[in-house]
XYZ file of C-alpha atoms in Angstrom:
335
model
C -0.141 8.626 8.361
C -2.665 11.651 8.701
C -3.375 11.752 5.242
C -7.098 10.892 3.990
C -8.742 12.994 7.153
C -10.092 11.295 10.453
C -7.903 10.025 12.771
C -3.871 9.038 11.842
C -2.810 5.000 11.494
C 0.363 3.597 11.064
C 1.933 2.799 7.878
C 4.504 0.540 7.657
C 6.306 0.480 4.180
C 9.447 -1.613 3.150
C 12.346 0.366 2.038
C 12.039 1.766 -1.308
C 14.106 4.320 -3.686
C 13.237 6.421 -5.564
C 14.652 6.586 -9.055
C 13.501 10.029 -10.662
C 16.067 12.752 -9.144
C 13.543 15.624 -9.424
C 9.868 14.355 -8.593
C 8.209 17.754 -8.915
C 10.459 19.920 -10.731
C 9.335 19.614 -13.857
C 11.037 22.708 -15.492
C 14.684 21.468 -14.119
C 15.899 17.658 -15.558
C 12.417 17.027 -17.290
C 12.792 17.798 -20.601
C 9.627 19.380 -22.035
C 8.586 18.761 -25.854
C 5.118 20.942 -27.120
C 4.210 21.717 -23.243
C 3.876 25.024 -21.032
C 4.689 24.550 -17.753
C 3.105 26.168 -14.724
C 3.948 26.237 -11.486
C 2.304 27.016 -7.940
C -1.132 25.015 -8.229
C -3.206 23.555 -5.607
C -2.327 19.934 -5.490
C -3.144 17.342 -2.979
C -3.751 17.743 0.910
C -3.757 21.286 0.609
C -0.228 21.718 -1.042
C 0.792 24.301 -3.608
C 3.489 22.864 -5.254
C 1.809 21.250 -7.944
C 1.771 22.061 -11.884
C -0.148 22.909 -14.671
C 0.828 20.741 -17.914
C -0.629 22.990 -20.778
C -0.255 21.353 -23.950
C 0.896 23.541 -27.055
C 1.394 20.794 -29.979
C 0.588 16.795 -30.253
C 2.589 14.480 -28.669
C 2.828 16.710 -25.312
C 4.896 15.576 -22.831
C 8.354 15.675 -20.334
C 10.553 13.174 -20.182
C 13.475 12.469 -17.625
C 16.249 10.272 -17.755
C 16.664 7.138 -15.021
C 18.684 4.305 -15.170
C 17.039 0.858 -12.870
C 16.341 -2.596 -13.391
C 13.929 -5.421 -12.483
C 10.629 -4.817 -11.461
C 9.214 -1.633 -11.338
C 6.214 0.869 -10.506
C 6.028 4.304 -11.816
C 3.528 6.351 -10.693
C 2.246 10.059 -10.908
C -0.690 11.997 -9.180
C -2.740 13.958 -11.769
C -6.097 16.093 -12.078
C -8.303 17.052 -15.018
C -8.000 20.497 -16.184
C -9.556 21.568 -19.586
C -8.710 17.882 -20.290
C -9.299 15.014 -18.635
C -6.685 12.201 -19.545
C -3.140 11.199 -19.226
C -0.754 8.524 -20.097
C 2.290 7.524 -18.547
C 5.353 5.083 -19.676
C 8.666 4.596 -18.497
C 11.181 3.042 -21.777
C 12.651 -0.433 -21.418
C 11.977 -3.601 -23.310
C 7.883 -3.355 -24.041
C 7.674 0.239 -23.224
C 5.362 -0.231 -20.240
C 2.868 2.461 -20.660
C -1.175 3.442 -19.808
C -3.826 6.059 -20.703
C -6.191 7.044 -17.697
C -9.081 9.105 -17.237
C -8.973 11.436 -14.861
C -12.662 12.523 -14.922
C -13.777 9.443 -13.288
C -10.407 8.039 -12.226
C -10.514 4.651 -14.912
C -7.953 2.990 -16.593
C -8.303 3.494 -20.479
C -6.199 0.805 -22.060
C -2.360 -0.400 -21.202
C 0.533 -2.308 -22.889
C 3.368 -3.394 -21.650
C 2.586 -4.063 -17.833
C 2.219 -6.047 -15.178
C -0.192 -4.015 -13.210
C -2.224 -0.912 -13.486
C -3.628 1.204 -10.443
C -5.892 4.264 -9.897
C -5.892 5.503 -6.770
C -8.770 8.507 -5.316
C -7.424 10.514 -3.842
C -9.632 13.420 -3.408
C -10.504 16.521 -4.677
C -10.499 15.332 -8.162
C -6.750 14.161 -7.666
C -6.014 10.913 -8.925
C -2.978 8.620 -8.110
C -1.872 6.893 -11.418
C 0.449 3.896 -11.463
C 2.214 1.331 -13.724
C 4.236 -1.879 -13.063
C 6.674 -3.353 -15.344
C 10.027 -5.495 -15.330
C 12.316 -3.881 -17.708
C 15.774 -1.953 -18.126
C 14.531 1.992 -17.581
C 16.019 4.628 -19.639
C 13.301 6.983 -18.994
C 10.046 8.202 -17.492
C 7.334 10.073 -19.534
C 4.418 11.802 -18.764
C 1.940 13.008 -21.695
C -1.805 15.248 -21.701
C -4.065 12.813 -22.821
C -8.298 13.321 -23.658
C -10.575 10.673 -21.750
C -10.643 8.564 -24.498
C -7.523 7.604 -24.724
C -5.953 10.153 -27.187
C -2.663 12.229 -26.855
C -4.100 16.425 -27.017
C -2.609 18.660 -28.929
C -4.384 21.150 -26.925
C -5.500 21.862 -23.280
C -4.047 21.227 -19.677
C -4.051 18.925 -16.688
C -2.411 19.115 -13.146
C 0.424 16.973 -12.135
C 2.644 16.769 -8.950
C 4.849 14.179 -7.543
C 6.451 11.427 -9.738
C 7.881 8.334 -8.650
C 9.501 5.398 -9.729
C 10.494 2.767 -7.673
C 11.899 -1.023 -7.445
C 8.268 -2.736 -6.450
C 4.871 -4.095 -7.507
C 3.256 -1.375 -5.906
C 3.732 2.921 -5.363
C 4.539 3.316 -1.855
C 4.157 7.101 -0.457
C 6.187 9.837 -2.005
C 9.777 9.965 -1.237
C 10.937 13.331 -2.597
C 13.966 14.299 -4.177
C 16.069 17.363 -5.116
C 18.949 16.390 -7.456
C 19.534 12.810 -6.983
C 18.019 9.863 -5.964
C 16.619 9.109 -2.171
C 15.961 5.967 0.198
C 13.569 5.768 2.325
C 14.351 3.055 5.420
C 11.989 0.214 5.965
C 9.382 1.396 8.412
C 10.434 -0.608 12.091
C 8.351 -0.948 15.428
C 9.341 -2.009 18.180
C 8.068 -1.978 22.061
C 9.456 -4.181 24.568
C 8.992 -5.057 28.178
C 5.307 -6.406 27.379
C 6.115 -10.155 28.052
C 4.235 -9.519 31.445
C 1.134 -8.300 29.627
C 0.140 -11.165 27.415
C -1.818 -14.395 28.930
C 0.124 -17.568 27.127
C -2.995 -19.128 27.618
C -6.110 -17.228 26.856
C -6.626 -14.090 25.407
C -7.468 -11.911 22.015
C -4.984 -10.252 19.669
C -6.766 -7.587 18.191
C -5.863 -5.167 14.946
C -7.931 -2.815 12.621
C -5.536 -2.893 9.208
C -5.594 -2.783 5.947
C -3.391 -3.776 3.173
C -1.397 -1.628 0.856
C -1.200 -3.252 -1.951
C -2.212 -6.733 -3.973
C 1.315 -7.477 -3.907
C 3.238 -10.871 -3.756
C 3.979 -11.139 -0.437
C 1.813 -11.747 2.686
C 1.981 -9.480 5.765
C 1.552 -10.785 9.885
C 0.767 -10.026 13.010
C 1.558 -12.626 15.813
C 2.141 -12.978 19.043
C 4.979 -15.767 20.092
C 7.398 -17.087 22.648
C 10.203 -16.319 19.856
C 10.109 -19.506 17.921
C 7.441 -20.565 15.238
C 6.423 -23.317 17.475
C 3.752 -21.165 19.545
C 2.475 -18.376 17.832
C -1.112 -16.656 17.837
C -1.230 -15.010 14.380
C -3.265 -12.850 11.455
C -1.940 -13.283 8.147
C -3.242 -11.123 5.142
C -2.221 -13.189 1.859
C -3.258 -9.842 -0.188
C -2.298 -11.426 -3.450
C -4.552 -14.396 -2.925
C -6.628 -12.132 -1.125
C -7.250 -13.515 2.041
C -7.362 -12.934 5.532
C -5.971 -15.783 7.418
C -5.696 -16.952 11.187
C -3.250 -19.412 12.565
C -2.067 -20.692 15.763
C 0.358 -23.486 16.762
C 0.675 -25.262 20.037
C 4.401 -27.081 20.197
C 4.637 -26.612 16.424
C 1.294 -28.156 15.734
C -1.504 -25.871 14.410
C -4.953 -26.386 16.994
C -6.772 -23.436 14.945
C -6.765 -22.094 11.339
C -8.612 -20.840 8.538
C -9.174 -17.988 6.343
C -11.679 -15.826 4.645
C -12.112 -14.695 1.229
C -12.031 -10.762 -0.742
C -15.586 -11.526 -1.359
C -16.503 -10.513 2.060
C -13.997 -8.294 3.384
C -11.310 -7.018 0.410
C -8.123 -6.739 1.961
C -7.209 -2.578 0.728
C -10.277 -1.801 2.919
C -9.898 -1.154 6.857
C -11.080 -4.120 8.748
C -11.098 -5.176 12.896
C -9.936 -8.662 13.454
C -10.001 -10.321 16.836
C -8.546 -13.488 16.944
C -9.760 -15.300 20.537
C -7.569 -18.454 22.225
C -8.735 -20.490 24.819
C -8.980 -24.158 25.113
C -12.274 -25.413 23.837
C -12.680 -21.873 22.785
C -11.354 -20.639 19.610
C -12.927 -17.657 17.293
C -12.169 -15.544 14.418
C -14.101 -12.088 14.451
C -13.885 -9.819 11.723
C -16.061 -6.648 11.830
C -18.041 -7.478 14.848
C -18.874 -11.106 12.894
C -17.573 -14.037 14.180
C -16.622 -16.115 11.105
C -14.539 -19.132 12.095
C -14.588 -21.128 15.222
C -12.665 -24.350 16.785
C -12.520 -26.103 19.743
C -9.078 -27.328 20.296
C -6.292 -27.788 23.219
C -4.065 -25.424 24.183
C -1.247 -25.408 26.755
C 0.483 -22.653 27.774
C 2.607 -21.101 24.624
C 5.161 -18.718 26.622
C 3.921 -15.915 24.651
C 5.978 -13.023 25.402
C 6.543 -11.163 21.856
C 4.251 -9.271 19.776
C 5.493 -8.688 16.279
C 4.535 -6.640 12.899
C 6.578 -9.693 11.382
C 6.250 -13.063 11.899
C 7.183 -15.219 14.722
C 11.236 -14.149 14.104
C 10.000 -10.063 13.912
C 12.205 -10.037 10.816
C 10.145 -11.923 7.669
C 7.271 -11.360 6.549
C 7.512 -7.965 7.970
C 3.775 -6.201 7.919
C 3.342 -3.690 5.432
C -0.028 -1.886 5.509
C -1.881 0.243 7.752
C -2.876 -0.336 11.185
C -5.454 2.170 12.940
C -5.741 0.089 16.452
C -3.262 -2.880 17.776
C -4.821 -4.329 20.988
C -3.430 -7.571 22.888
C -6.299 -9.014 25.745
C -5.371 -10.809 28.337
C -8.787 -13.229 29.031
C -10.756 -14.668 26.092
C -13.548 -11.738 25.403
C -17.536 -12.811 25.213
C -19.312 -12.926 22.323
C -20.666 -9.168 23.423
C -17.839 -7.459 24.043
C -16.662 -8.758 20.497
C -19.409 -7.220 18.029
């Protein structure tokens, strides 16, 4: 992912579709009620496909028809023009719908949801999101003022709609006339068995989460069976940052930190040390949790975005750096 500036990461995402068959063509299956349309703006990351949604009347807004189920997240990126709000709803059961303001990049008030999100992303762009279980019948998208009132007048930019099965907006999967799927994101790399020590060492990652969602994402090293595993959990719905490792199916080291410290949807570098009598977790050149167990040699030979299987709990985030050490670092080289 090179988005954001700086240097690219990983992101692995699970596989997601999405629902809305034209995510930036506003003037083709949208229907448009009291609302000029322009085309050819600059939107996000230097793109200039996006619109500008000039309202003519009250009540200003397009609407498309979708037909899904179950849970899930619709989401739009928007701008301020001469106004400065918008509110989003997709129809089902409770109408799960939200104003935002796009000055500041708030949420204004919501009904009908399970979760809200704003997302900055730059340039006074804004990613707006809603979460809902219901039976979808359509997906709206009104000008709104900052305080949470529909315009009858004035304009703000939009580009990019999305609605998906989820808790959570994953990147933007576009679409041209029907719906698309985007695959489940999948590393692999093998022949490394020779390169991990089974029994000292430091799995290393710099990741962040995507997402408070309902699942938890790992990173483990194993000899292919959940009895000896080195591994980093991140419970981002509990919001946690976890640390576990089992010896012949027992666990000789484990803990876990809190959001307090170190909020999971922020970048952080965890080293996870094993070593008999030696074990450490580090986390942003702090070491936070220590333990002094036994540990025999585990057979380590696979390293996994998953858990010990490489199939559940499959990691979904973003990973800038994935280092494996074969000797148990110093306290030094750590920081």
């Amino acid at each position: 992912d090179y988005t954001g500036g700086g240097c690219p990461h990983i992101l692995a995402e699970p596989q997601r579709t999405n629902q809305i068959t034209q995510n930036n063509q506003f003037d083709t299956t949208w229907v448009a009620s009291n609302l000029g349309l322009t085309s050819g703006q600059n939107g996000i990351y230097n793109t200039t496909d996006a619109w500008l949604f000039n309202a003519t009347n009250s009540l200003a807004n397009v609407t498309i028809s979708v037909s899904t189920s179950g849970e899930n997240t619709y989401s739009v990126y928007a701008k301020a023009g001469t106004e400065d709000g918008i509110f989003i709803r997709f129809s089902g059961g409770s109408n799960p719908r939200a104003f935002f303001n796009l000055t500041n990049g708030t949420l204004i008030s919501e009904s009908g949801t399970t979760n809200t999100n704003v997302e900055n992303i730059g340039n006074g762009w804004y990613r707006c999101s809603i979460t809902g279980s219901e039976t979808i019948t359509d997906a709206r998208i009104y000008v709104a003022d900052s305080s949470g009132n529909f315009a009858s007048s004035g304009n703000i930019y939009i580009q990019y709609s999305q609605l998906e099965n989820g808790s959570y907006p994953t990147s933007i999967i576009p679409t041209s006339g029907s719906t698309v799927t985007r695959n489940q994101d999948i590393f692999t790399r093998d022949g490394i068995g020779s390169l991990i020590n089974s029994t000292e060492g430091v799995l290393f990652v710099e990741m962040a989460a995507t997402s408070f969602s309902s699942n938890f994402d790992v990173i483990t090293l194993s000899d292919g069976t959940n009895n000896n595993i080195v591994g980093v959990f991140y419970y981002a719905n509990t919001k946690l940052i976890n640390v576990n490792i089992k010896d012949g199916g027992v666990s000789v080291f484990s803990g876990s930190v809190s959001e307090i410290t170190y909020p999971p949807l922020d970048f952080h570098k965890i080293a996870v040390k094993y070593k008999t009598g030696d074990f450490a977790l580090w986390i942003d050149g702090t070491e936070v949790l220590t333990g002094s167990g036994v540990m025999t040699n585990l057979g380590l030979s696979n390293l996994h975005l998953a858990d010990w299987d490489g199939t559940s709990n499959n990691f979904f985030g973003k990973v800038k750096q994935l280092q494996v050490y074969d000797t148990a670092l110093t306290d030094e080289q750590l920081l």
